[in-house]
PDB file of C-alpha atoms and ligand atoms in Angstrom:
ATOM      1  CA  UNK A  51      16.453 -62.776 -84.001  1.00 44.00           C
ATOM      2  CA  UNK A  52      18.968 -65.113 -82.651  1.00 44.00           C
ATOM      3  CA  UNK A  53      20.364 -65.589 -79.504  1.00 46.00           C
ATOM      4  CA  UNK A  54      24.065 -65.784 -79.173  1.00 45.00           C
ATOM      5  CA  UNK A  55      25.269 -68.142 -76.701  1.00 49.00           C
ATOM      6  CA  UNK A  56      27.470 -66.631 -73.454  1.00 84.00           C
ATOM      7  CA  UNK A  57      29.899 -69.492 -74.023  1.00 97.00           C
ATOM      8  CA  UNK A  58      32.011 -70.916 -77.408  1.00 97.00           C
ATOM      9  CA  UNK A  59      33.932 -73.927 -76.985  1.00 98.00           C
ATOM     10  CA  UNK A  60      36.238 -74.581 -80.131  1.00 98.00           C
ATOM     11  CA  UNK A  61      36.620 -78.361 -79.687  1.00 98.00           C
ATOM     12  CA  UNK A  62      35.751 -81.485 -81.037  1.00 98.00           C
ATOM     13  CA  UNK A  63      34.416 -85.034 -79.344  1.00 98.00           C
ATOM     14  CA  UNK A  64      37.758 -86.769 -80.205  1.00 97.00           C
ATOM     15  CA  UNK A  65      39.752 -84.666 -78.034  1.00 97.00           C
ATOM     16  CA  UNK A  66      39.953 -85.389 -74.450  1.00 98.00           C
ATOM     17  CA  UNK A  67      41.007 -82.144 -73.479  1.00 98.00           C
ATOM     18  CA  UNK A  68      38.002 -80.594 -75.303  1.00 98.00           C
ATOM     19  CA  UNK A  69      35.178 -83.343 -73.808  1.00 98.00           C
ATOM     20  CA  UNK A  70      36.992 -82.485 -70.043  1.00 98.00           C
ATOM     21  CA  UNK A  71      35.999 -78.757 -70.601  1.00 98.00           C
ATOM     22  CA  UNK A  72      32.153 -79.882 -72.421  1.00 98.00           C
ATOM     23  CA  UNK A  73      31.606 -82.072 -70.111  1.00 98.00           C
ATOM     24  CA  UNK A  74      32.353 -79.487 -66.673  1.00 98.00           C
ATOM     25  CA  UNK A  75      29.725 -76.777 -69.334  1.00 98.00           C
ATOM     26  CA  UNK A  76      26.999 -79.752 -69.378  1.00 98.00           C
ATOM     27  CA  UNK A  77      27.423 -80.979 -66.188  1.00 98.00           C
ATOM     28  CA  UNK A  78      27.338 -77.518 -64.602  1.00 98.00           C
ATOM     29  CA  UNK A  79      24.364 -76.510 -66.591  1.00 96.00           C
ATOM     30  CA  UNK A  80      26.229 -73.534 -68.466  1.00 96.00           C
ATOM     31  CA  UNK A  81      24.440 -72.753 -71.985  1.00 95.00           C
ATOM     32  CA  UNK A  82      27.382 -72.832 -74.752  1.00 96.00           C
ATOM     33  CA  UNK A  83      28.100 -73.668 -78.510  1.00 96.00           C
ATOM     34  CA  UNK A  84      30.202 -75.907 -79.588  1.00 97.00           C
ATOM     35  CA  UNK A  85      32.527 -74.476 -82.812  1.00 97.00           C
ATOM     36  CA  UNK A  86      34.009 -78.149 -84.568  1.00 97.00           C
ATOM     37  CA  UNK A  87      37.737 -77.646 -84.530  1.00 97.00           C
ATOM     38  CA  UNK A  88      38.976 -81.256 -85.103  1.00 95.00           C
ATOM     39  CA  UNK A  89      42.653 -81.998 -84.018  1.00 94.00           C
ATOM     40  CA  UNK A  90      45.206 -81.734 -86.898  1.00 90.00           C
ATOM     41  CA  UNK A  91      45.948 -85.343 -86.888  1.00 83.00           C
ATOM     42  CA  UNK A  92      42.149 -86.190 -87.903  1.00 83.00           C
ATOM     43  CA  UNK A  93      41.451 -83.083 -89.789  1.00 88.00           C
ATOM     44  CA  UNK A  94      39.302 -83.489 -93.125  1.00 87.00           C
ATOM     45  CA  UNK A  95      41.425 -82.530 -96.067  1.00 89.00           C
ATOM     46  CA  UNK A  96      41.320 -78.745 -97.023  1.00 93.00           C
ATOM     47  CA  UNK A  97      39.484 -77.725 -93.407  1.00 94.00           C
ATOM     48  CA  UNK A  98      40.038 -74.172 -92.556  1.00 95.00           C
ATOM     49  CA  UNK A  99      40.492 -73.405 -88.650  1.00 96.00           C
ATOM     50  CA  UNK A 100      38.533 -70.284 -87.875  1.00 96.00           C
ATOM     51  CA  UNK A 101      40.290 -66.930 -88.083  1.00 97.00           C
ATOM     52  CA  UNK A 102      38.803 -66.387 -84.773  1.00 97.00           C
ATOM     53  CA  UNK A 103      40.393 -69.664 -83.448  1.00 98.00           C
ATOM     54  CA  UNK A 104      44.003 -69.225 -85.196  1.00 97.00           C
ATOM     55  CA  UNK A 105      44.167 -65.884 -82.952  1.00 98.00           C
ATOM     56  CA  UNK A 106      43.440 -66.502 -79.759  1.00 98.00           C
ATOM     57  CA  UNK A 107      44.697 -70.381 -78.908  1.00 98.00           C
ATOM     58  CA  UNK A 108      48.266 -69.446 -79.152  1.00 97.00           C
ATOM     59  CA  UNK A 109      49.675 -72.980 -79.558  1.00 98.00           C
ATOM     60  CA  UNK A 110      46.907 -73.664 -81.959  1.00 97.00           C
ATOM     61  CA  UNK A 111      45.462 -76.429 -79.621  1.00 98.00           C
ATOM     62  CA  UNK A 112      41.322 -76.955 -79.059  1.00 98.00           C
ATOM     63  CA  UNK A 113      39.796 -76.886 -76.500  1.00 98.00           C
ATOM     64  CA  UNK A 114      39.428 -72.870 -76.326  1.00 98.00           C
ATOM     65  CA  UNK A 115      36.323 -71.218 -74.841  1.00 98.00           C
ATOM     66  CA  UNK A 116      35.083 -67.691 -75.554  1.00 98.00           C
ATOM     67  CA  UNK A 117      33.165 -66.054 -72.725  1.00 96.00           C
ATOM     68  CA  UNK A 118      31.728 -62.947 -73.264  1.00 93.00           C
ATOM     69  CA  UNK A 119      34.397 -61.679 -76.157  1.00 94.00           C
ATOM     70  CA  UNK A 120      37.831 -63.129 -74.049  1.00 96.00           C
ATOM     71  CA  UNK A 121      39.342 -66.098 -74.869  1.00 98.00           C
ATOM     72  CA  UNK A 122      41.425 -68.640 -72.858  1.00 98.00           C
ATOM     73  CA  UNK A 123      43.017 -71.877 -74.216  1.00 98.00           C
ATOM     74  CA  UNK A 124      44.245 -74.538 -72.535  1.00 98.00           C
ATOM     75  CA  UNK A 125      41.510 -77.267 -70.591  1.00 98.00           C
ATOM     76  CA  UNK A 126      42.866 -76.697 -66.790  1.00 98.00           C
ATOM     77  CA  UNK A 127      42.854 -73.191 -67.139  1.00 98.00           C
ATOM     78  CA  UNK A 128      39.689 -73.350 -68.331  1.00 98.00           C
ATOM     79  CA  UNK A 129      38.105 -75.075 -65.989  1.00 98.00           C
ATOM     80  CA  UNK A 130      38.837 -72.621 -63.199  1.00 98.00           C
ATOM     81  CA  UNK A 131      38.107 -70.021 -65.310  1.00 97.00           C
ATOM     82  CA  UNK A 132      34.091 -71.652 -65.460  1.00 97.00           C
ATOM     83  CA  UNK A 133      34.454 -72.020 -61.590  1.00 96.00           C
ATOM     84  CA  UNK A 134      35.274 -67.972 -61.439  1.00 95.00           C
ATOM     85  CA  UNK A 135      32.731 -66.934 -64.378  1.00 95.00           C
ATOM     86  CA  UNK A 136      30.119 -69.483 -63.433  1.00 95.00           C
ATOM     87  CA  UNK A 137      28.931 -70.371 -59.612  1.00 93.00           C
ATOM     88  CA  UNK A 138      26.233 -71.891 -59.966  1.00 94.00           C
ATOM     89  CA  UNK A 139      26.946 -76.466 -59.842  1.00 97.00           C
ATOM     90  CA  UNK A 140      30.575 -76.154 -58.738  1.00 97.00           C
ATOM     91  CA  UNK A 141      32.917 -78.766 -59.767  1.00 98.00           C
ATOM     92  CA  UNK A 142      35.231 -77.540 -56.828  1.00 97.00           C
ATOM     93  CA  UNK A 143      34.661 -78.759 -53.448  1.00 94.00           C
ATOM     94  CA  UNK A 144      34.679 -76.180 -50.520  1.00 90.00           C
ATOM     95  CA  UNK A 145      38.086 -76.169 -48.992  1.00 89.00           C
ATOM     96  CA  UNK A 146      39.351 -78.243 -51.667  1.00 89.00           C
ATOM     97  CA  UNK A 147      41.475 -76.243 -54.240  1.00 93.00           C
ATOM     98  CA  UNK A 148      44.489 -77.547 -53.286  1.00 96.00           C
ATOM     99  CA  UNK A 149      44.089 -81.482 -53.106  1.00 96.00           C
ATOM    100  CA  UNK A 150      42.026 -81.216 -56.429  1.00 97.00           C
ATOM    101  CA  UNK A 151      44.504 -78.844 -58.323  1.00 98.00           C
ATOM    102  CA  UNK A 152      47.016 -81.923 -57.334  1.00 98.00           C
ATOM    103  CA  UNK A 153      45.214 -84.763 -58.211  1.00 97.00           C
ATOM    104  CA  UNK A 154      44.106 -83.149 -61.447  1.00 98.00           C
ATOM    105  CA  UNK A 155      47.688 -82.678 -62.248  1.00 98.00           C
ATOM    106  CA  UNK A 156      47.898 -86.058 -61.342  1.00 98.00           C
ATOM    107  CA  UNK A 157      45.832 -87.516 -63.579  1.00 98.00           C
ATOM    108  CA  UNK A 158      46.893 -85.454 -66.230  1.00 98.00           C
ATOM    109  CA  UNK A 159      50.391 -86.685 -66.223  1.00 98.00           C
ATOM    110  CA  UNK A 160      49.698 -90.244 -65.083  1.00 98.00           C
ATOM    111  CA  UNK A 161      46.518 -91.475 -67.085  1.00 98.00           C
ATOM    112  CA  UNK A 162      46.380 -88.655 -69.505  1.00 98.00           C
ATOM    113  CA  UNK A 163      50.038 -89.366 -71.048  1.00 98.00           C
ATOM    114  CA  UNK A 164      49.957 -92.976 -71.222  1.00 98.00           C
ATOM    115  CA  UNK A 165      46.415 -93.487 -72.541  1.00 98.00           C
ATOM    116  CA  UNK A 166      47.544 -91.029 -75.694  1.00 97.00           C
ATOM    117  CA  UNK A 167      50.623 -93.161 -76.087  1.00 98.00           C
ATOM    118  CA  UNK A 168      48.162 -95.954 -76.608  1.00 98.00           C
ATOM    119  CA  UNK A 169      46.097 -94.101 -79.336  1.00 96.00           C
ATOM    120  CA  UNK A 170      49.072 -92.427 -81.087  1.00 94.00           C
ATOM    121  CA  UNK A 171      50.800 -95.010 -80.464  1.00 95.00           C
ATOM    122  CA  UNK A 172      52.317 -96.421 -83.866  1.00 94.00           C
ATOM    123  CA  UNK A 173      54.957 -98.960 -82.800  1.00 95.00           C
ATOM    124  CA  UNK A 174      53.430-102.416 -80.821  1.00 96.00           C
ATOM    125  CA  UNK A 175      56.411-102.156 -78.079  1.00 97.00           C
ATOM    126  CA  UNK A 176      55.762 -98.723 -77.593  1.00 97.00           C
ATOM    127  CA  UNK A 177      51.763 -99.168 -77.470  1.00 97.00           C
ATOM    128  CA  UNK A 178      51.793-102.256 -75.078  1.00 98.00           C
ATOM    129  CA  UNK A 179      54.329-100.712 -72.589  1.00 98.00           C
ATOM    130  CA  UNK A 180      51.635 -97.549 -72.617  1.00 98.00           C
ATOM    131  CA  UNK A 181      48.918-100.049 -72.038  1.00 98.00           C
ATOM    132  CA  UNK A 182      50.527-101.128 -68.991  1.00 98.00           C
ATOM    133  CA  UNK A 183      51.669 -97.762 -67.584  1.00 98.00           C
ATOM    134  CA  UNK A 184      47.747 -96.577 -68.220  1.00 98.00           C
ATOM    135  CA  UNK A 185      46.804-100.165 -65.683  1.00 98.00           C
ATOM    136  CA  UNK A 186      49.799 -99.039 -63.377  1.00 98.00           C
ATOM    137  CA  UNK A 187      48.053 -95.450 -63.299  1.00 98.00           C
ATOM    138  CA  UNK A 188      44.402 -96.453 -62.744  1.00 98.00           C
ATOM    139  CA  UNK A 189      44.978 -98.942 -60.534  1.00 98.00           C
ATOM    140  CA  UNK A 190      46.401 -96.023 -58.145  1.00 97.00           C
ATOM    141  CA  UNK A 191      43.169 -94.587 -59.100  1.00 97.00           C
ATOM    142  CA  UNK A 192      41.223 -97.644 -57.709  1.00 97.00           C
ATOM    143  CA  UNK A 193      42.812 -97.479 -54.339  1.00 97.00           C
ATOM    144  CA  UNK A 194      41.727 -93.333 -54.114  1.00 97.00           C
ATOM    145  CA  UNK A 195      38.622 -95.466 -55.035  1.00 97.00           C
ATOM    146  CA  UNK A 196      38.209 -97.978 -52.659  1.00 95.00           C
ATOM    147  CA  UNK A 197      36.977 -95.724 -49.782  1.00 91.00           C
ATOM    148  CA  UNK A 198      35.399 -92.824 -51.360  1.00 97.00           C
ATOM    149  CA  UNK A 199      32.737 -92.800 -54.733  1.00 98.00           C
ATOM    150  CA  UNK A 200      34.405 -89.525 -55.878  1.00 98.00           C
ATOM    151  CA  UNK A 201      37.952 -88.897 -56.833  1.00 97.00           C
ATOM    152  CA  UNK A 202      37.871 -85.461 -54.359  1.00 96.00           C
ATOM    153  CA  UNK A 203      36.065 -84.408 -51.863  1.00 94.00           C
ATOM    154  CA  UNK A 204      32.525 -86.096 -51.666  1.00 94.00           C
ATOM    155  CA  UNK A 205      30.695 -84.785 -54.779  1.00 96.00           C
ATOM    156  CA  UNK A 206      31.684 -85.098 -58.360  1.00 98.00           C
ATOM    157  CA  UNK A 207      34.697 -82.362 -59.061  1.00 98.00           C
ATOM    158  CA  UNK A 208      36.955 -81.177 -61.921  1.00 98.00           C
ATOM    159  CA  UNK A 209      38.529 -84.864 -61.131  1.00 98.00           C
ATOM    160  CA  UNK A 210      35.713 -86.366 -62.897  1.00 98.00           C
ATOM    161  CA  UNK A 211      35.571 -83.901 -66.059  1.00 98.00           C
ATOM    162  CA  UNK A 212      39.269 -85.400 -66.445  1.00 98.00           C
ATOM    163  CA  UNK A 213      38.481 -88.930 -66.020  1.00 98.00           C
ATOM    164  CA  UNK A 214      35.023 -89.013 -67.851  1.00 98.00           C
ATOM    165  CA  UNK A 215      37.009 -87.917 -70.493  1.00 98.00           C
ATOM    166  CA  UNK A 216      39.073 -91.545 -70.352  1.00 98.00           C
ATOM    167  CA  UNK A 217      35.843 -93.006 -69.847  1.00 98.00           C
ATOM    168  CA  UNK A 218      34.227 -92.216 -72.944  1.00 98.00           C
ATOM    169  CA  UNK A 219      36.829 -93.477 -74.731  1.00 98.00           C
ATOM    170  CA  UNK A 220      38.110 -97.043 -73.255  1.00 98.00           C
ATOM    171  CA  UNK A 221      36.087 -99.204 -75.288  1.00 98.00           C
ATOM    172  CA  UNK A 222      37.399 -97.544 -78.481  1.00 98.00           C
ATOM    173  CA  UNK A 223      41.186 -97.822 -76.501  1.00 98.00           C
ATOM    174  CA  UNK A 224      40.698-101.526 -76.036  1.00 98.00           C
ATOM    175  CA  UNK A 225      40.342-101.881 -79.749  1.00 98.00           C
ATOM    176  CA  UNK A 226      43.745 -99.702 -80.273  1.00 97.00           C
ATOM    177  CA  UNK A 227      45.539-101.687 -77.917  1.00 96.00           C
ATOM    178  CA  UNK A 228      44.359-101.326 -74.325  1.00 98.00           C
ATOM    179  CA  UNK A 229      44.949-104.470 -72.452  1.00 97.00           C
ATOM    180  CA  UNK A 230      44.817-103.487 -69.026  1.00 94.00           C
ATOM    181  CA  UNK A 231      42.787-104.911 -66.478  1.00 94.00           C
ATOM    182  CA  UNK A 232      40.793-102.200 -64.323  1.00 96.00           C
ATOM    183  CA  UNK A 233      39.926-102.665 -60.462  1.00 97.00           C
ATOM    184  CA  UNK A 234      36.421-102.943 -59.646  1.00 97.00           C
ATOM    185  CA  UNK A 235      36.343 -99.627 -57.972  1.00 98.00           C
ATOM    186  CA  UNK A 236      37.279 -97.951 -60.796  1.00 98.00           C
ATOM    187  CA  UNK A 237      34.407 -99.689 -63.038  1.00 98.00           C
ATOM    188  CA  UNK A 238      32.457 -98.395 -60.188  1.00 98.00           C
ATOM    189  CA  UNK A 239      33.201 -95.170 -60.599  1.00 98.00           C
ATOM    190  CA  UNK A 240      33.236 -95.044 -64.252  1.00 98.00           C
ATOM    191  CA  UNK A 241      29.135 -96.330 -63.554  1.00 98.00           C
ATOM    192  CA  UNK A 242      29.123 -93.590 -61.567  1.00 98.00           C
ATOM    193  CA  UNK A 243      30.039 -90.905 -63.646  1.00 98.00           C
ATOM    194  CA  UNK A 244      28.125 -92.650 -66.264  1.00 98.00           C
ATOM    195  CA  UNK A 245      24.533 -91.453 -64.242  1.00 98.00           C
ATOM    196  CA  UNK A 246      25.656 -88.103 -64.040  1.00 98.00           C
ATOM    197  CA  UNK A 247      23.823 -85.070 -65.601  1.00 98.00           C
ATOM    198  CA  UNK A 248      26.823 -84.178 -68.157  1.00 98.00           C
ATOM    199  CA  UNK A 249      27.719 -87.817 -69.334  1.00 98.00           C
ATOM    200  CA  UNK A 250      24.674 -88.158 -71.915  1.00 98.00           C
ATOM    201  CA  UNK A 251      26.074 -84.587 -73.782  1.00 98.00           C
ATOM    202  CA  UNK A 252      30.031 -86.055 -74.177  1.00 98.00           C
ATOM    203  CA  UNK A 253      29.360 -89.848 -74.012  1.00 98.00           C
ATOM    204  CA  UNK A 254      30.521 -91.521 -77.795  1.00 98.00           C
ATOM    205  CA  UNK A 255      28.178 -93.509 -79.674  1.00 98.00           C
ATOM    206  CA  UNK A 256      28.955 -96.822 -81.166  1.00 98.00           C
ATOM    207  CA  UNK A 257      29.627 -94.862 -84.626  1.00 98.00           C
ATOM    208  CA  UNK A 258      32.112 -92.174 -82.620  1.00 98.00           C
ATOM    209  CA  UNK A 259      33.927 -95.288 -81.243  1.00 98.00           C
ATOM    210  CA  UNK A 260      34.152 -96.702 -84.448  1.00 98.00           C
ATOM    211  CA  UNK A 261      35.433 -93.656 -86.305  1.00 96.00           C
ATOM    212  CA  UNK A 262      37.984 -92.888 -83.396  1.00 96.00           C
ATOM    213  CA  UNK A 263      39.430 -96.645 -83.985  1.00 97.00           C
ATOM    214  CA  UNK A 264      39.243 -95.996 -87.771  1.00 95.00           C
ATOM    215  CA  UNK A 265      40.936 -92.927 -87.482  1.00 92.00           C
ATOM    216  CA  UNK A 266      43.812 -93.465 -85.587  1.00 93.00           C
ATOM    217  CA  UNK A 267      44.362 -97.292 -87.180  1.00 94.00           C
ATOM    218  CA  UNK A 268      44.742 -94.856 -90.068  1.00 92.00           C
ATOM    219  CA  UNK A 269      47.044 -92.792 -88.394  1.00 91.00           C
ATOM    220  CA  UNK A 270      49.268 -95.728 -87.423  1.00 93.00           C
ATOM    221  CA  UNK A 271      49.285 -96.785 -91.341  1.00 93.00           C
ATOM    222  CA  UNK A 272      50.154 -93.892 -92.265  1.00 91.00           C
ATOM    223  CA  UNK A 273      53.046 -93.606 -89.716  1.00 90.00           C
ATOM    224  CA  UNK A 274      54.385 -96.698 -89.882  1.00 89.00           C
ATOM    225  CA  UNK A 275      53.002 -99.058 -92.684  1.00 88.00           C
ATOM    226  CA  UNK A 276      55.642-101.953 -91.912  1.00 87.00           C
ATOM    227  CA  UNK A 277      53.662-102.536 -88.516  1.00 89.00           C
ATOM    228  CA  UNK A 278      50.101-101.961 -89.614  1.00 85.00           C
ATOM    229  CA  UNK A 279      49.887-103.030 -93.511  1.00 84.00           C
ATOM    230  CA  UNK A 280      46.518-102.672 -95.671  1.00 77.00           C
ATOM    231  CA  UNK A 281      43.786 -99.949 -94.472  1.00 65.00           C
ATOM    232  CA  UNK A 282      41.853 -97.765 -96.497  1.00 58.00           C
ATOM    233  CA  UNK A 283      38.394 -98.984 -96.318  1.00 53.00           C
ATOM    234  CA  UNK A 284      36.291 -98.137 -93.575  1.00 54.00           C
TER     235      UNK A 284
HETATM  236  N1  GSH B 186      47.412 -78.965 -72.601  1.00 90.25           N
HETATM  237  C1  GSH B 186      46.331 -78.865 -73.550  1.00 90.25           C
HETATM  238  C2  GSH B 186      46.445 -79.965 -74.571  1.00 90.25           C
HETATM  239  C3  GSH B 186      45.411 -79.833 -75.667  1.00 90.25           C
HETATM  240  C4  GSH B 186      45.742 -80.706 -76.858  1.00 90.25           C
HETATM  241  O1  GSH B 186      46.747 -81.420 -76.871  1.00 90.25           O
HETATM  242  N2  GSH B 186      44.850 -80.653 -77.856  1.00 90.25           N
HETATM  243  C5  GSH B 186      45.131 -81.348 -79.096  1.00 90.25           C
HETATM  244  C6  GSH B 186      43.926 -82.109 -79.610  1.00 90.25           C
HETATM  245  S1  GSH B 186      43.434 -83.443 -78.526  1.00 90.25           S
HETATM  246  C7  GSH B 186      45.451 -80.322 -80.160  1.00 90.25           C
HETATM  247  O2  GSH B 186      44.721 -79.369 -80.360  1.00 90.25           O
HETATM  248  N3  GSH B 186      46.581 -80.533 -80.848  1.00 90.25           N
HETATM  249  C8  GSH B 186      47.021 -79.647 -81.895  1.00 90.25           C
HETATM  250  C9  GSH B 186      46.544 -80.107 -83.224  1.00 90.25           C
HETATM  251  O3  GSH B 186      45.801 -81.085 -83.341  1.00 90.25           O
HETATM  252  O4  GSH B 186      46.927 -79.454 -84.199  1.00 90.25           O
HETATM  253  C10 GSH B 186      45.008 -78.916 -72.804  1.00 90.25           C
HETATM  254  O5  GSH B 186      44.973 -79.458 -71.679  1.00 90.25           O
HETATM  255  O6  GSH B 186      44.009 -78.396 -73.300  1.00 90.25           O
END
């Protein structure tokens, strides 16, 4: 007989978005499965999305979770929708829904945009004027930093499954591009977040780095050959 997990996530490990929702599962303790959806821009040639996936994320976009036979797409929403299905390990500090739901959207909007527009980024001009608005971003970050060790509230919160999410990633960022310097309190926090019970489940090997910088080098040859000539090999 076997047992059929509560909890589906249809991600992947390249997608920020999908690692903010895995990491909030591990972190909280929630059993789940993960289904592999990878984004379309790294997709395997001739990849089929599930059936089950194709109906119920309605623009198409991982992360979606399936709890119990409903769906919900979209990582925000789905992280409150763990905090209501789930109470056990909250990510959401008492007394606290308000400040975090703005500092999540926050992030999203101010570290979230400008850190894609350094991996998707296919122009140099474009990719170095993202670096800098990612620096400008976390460096507002840093000063949330310099008196408290959590981004909300004093406990790890849904702030953290965002910016673990960036975490993960920098090294392989650097290598697409990433120039900006980080305050101290923000490597501190990223150390942090890095001893936390969830990190080990979402945290990239050296071969995930390396395949995230192949891919999206690939990506940017693709797009735009004149800026980023040869490729091909691994
Ligand atoms: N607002 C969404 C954004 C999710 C998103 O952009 N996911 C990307 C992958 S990282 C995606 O599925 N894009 C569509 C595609 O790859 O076809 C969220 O927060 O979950």
């Amino acid at each position: 007989m076997t047992t059929v997990a509560p909890v589906a996530l249809f991600g992947h490990w390249i997608c920020p978005f999908s690692v903010r929702v895995e990491f909030a599962l591990a972190q909280r303790g929630i059993a789940y499965e993960v289904v592999d959806v990878p984004p379309s821009a790294v997709r395997p040639k001739g990849f089929v999305v599930p059936d089950e996936f194709a109906a119920h994320s309605p623009k198409l976009e991982i992360p979606m979770v399936r709890i119990a036979g409903e769906y919900l797409a979209d990582s925000m929403p789905i992280l409150w929708w763990l905090e209501e299905r789930f109470t056990a390990h909250s990510l959401v500090p008492v007394g606290e829904d308000d400040a975090l739901r703005e500092r999540m959207a926050w992030i999203d909007r101010h570290v979230y945009r400008p850190m894609i527009g350094v991996y998707y980024g296919t122009e140099p001009d474009a990719i170095a004027a993202a670096s800098e608005r990612f620096g400008d971003a976390m460096a507002e970050a840093g000063a949330w930093l310099d008196d408290a060790d959590w981004l909300c509230g004093d406990a790890p919160s849904l702030c953290e499954a965002l910016m673990v999410a960036v975490y993960v990633r920098l090294d392989g960022l650097r290598r697409l591009g990433l120039t900006a310097n980080l305050p101290a309190a923000v490597t501190a926090h990223h150390q942090r977040c890095a001893a936390l019970s969830g990190w080990p489940t979402v945290a990239w090997s050296a071969e995930q780095t390396d395949e995230f910088v192949w891919r999206f080098s690939e990506y940017r040859r693709r797009r735009s050959p004149h800026h980023w000539p040869g490729g091909g090999d691994r």
